[in-house]
Short mmCIF file of C-alpha atoms and ligand atoms in Angstrom, two decimals:
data_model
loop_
_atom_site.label_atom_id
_atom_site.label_comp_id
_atom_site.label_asym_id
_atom_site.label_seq_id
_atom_site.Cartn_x
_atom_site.Cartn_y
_atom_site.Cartn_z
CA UNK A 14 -13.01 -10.13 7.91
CA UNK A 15 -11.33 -7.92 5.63
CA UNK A 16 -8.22 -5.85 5.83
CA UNK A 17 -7.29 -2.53 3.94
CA UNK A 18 -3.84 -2.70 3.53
CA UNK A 19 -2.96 0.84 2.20
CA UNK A 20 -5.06 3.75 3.94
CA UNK A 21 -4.95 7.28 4.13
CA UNK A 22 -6.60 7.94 7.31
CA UNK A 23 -4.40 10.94 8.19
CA UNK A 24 -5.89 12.66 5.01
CA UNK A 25 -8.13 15.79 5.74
CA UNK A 26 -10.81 14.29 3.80
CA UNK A 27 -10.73 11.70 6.90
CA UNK A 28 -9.38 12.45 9.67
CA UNK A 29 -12.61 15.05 10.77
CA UNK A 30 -14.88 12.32 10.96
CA UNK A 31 -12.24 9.47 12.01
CA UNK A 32 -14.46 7.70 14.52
CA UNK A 33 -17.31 7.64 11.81
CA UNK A 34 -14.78 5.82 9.34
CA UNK A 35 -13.06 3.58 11.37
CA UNK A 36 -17.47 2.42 12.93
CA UNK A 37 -18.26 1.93 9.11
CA UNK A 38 -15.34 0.13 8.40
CA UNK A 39 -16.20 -2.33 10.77
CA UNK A 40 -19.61 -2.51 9.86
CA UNK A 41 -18.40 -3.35 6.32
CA UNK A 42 -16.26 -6.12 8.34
CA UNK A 43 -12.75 -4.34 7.45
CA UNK A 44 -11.21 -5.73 11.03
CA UNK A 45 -7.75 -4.20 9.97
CA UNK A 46 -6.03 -1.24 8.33
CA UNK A 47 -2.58 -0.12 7.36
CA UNK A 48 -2.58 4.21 7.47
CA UNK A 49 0.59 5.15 5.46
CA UNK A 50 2.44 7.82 5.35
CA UNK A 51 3.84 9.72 2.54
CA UNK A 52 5.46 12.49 4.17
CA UNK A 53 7.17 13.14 7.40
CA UNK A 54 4.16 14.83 9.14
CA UNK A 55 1.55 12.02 7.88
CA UNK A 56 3.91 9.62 8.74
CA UNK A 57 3.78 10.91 12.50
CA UNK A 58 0.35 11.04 12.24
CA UNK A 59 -0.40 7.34 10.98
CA UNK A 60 2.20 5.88 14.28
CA UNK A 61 -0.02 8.67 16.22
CA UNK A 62 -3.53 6.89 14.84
CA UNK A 63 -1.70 3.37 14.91
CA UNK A 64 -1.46 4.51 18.66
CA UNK A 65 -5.16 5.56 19.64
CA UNK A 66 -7.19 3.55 17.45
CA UNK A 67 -6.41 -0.60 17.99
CA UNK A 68 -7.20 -1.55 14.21
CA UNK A 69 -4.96 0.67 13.06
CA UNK A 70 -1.62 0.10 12.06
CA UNK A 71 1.11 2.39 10.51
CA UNK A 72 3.63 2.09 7.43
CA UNK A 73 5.57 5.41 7.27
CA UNK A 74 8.12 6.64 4.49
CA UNK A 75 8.74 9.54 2.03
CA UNK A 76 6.61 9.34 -1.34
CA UNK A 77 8.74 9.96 -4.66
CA UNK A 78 6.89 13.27 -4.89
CA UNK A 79 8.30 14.39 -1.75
CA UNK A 80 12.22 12.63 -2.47
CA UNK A 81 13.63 16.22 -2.51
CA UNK A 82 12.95 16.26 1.46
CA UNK A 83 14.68 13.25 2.37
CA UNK A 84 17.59 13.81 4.54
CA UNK A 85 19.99 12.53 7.27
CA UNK A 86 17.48 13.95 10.11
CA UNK A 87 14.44 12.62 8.29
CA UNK A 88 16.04 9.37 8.33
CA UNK A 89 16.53 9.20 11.51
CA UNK A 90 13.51 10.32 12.73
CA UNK A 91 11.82 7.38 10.76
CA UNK A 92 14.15 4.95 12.51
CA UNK A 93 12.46 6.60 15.67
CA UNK A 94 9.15 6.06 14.47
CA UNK A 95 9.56 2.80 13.46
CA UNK A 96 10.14 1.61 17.04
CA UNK A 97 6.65 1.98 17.74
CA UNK A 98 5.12 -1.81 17.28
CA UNK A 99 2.50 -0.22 15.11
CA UNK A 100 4.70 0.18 12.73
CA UNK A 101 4.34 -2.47 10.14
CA UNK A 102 6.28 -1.38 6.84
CA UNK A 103 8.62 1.08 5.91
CA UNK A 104 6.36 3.16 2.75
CA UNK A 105 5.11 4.02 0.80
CA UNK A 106 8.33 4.32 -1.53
CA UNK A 107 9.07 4.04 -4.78
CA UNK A 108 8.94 6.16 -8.29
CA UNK A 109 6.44 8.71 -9.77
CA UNK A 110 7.53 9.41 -13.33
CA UNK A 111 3.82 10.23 -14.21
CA UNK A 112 3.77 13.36 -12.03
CA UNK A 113 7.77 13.62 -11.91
CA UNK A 114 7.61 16.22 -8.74
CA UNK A 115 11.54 15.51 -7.72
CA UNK A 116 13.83 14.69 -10.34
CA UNK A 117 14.04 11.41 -11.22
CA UNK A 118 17.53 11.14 -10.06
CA UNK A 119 16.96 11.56 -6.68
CA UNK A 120 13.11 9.47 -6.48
CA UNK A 121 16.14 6.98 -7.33
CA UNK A 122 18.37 7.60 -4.63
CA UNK A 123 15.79 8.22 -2.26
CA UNK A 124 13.83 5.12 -3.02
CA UNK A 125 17.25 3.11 -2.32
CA UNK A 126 17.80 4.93 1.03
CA UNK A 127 14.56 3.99 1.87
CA UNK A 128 15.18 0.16 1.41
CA UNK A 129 18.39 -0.20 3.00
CA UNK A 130 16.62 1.67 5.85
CA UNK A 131 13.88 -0.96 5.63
CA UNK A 132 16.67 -4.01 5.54
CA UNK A 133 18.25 -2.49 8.58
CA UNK A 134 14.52 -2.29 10.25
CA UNK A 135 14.25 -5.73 8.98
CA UNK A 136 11.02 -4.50 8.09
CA UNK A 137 8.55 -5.31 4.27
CA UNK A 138 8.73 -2.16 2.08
CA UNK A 139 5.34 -0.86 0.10
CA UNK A 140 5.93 0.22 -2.75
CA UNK A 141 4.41 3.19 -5.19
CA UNK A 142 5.28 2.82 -8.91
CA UNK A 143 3.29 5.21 -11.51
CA UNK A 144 4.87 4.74 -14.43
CA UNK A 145 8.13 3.43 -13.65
CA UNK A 146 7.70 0.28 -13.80
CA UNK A 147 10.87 -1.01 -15.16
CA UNK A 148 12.98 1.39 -13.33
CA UNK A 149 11.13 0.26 -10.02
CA UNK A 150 11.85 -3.79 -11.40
CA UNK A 151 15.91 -2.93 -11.90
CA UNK A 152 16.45 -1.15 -8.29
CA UNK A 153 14.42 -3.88 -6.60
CA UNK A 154 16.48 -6.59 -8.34
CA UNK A 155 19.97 -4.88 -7.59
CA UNK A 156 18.85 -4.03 -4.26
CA UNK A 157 17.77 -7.07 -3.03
CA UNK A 158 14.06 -5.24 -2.17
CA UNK A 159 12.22 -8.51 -1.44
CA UNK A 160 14.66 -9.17 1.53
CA UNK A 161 11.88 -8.45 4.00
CA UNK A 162 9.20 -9.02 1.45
CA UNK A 163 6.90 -6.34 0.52
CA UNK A 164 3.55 -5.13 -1.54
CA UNK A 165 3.20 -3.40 -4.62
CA UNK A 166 0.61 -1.10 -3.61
CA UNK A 167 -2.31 0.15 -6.42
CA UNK A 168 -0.79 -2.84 -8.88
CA UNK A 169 -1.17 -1.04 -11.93
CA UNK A 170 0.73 -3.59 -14.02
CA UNK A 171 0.51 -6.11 -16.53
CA UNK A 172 0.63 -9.59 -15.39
CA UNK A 173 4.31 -10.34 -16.12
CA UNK A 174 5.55 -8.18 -14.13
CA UNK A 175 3.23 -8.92 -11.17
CA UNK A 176 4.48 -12.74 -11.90
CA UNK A 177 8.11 -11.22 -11.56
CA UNK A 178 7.72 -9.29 -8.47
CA UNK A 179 5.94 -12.34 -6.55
CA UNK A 180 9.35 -14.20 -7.36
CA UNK A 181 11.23 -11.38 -5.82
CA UNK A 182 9.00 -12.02 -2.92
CA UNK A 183 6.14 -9.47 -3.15
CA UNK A 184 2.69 -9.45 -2.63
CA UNK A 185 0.15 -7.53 -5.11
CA UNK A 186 -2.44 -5.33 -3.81
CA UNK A 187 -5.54 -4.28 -5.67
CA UNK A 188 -7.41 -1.03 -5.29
CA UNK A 189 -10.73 0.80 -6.96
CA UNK A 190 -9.27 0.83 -10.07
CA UNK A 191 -10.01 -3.26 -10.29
CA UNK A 192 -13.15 -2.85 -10.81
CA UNK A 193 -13.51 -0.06 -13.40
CA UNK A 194 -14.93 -2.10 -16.32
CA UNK A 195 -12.41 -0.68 -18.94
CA UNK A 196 -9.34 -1.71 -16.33
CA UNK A 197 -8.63 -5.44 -18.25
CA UNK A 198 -4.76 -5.50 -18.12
CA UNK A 199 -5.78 -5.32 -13.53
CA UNK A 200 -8.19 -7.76 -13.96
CA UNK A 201 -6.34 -9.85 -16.34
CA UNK A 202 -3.63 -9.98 -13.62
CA UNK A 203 -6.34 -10.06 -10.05
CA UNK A 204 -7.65 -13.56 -12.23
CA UNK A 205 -4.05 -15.14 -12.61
CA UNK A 206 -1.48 -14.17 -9.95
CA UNK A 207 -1.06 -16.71 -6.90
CA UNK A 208 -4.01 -16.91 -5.01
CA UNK A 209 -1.45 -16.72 -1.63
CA UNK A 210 -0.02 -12.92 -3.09
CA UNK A 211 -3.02 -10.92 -3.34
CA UNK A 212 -3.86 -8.37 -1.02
CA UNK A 213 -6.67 -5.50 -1.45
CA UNK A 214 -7.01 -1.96 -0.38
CA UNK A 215 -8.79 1.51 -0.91
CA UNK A 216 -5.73 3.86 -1.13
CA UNK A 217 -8.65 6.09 0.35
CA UNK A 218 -9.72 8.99 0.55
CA UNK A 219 -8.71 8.48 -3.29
CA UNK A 220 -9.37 6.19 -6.17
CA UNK A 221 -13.18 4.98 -4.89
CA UNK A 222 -14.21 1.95 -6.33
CA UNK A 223 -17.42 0.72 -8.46
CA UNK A 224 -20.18 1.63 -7.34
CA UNK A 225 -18.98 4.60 -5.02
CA UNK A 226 -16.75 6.11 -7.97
CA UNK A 227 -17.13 9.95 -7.43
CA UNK A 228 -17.46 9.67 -3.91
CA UNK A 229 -14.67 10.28 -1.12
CA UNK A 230 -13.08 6.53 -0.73
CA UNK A 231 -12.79 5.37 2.74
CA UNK A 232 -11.55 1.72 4.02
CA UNK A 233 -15.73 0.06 4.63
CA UNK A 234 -15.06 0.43 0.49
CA UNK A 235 -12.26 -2.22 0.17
CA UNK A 236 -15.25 -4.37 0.48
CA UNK A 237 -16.24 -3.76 -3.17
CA UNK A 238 -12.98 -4.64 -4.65
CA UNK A 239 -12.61 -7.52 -3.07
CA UNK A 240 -15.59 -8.67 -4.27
CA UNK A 241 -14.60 -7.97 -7.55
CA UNK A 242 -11.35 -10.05 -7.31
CA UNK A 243 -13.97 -12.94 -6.20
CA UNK A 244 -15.64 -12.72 -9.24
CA UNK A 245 -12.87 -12.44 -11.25
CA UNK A 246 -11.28 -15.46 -9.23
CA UNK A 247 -15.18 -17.78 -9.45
CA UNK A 248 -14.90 -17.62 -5.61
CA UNK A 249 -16.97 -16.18 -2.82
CA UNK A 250 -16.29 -12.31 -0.80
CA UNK A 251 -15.91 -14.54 2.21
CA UNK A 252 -13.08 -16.83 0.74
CA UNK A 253 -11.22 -13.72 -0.51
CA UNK A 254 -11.46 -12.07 2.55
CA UNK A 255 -10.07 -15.45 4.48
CA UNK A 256 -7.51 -15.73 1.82
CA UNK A 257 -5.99 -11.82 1.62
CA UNK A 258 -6.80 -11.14 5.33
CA UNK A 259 -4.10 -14.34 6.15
CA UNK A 260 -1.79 -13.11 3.46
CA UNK A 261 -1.57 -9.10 5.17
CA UNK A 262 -1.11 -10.83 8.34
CA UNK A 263 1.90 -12.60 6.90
CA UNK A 264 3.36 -10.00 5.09
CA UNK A 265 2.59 -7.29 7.73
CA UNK A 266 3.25 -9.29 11.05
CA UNK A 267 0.35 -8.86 12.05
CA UNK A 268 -1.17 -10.06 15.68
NI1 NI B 221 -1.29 5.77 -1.08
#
């Protein structure tokens, strides 16, 4: 049985039809998914699905775009939300320098906020970097962001750094993008990291994977990249499932 570990289930391209998704996904044999948040309203909605819908579980946080909300009373109405059992993670966080919509000052100060408030959740972090990757590796170093553990979610990478971050105590999570055939820096780094570190999801409703590229991603797709990482790794979909499924359950505390 597979797990999606990053989800966007909240998303209007989803949500309409939510009972279809979450009937395929278990068709497909996804037993699990994280919904994150990105915002403070999707955040309350992914502990309000988490809630209703038992394979659902919640990660909640404020997304680099959206750093130029964060404030005392957003804070704490995460720590409220993060009560709820559901809640698994504390993201997803990090740095967008590719789109740059706050100033890159405050993604900064934002993103650190947003680990100390996972350290005193005791609670993993996930983790967006778009091209900030060595800004991401320096505040995650001085900040002790491993302390919990965490996932690097949509590893876009080179392997190197994925080898760094799994010493800081992070897990790598692949998405469509594995198994675009001109993607060989991903798969370069899906065929080498640690077996016990890998972790796959759909990011849906974006970033659809081979052969549904096009289409509106949802989490029954997670399916396809993870058989993708089997081939890359000579093993079978049923392995990798076995294999990531146990390592979300670590990292996530799951039941
Ligand atoms: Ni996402």
């Amino acid at each position: 049985m597979l797990i999606d570990t990053h989800c966007h289930l909240q998303d209007p391209d989803l949500l309409p039809d939510i009972e279809g998704v979450l009937r395929r996904a278990q068709e497909a044999g996804v037993e699990k998914m994280v919904c994150v948040g990105y915002d403070l309203p999707s955040s309350r909605a992914a502990v309000q699905l988490a809630q209703r819908y038992k394979p659902v579980y919640a990660a909640i946080g404020i997304h680099p775009h959206d750093a130029k909300t964060y404030s005392p009373a957003v804070e704490k109405e995460l720590r409220q939300l993060a009560a709820n059992p559901k809640v698994v993670a504390i993201g997803e966080i990090g740095l967008d320098y590719y789109r740059d919509l706050s100033p890159r000052d405050l993604q900064k100060d934002v993103f650190i906020q947003q680990i100390h408030l996972a350290q005193s959740l005791k609670k993993p972090i996930v983790i967006h970097d778009r091209d900030a990757h060595e800004d991401t590796l320096k505040i995650l170093r001085e900040e002790k962001g491993g302390q919990y553990g965490g996932v690097m979610h949509c590893f876009s990478g080179h392997l190197p750094m994925a080898l760094e971050l799994v010493k800081m105590n992070f897990y790598i999570s692949f998405a469509g993008p594995l198994t675009f055939k001109n993607n060989k820096k991903g798969q370069e780094a899906a065929a080498n990291i640690p077996m016990d570190r890998l972790l796959v999801e759909t990011d849906s409703p974006y970033l659809s994977p081979e052969p549904k590229r096009g289409k509106t991603n949802e989490p029954a797709f997670v399916r396809y990249t993870a058989q993708k990482l089997a081939d890359l790794r000579g093993k079978t979909l049923e392995e990798v499932a076995y294999l990531t499924n146990l390592n979300a359950h670590k990292i996530f505390r799951l039941k």
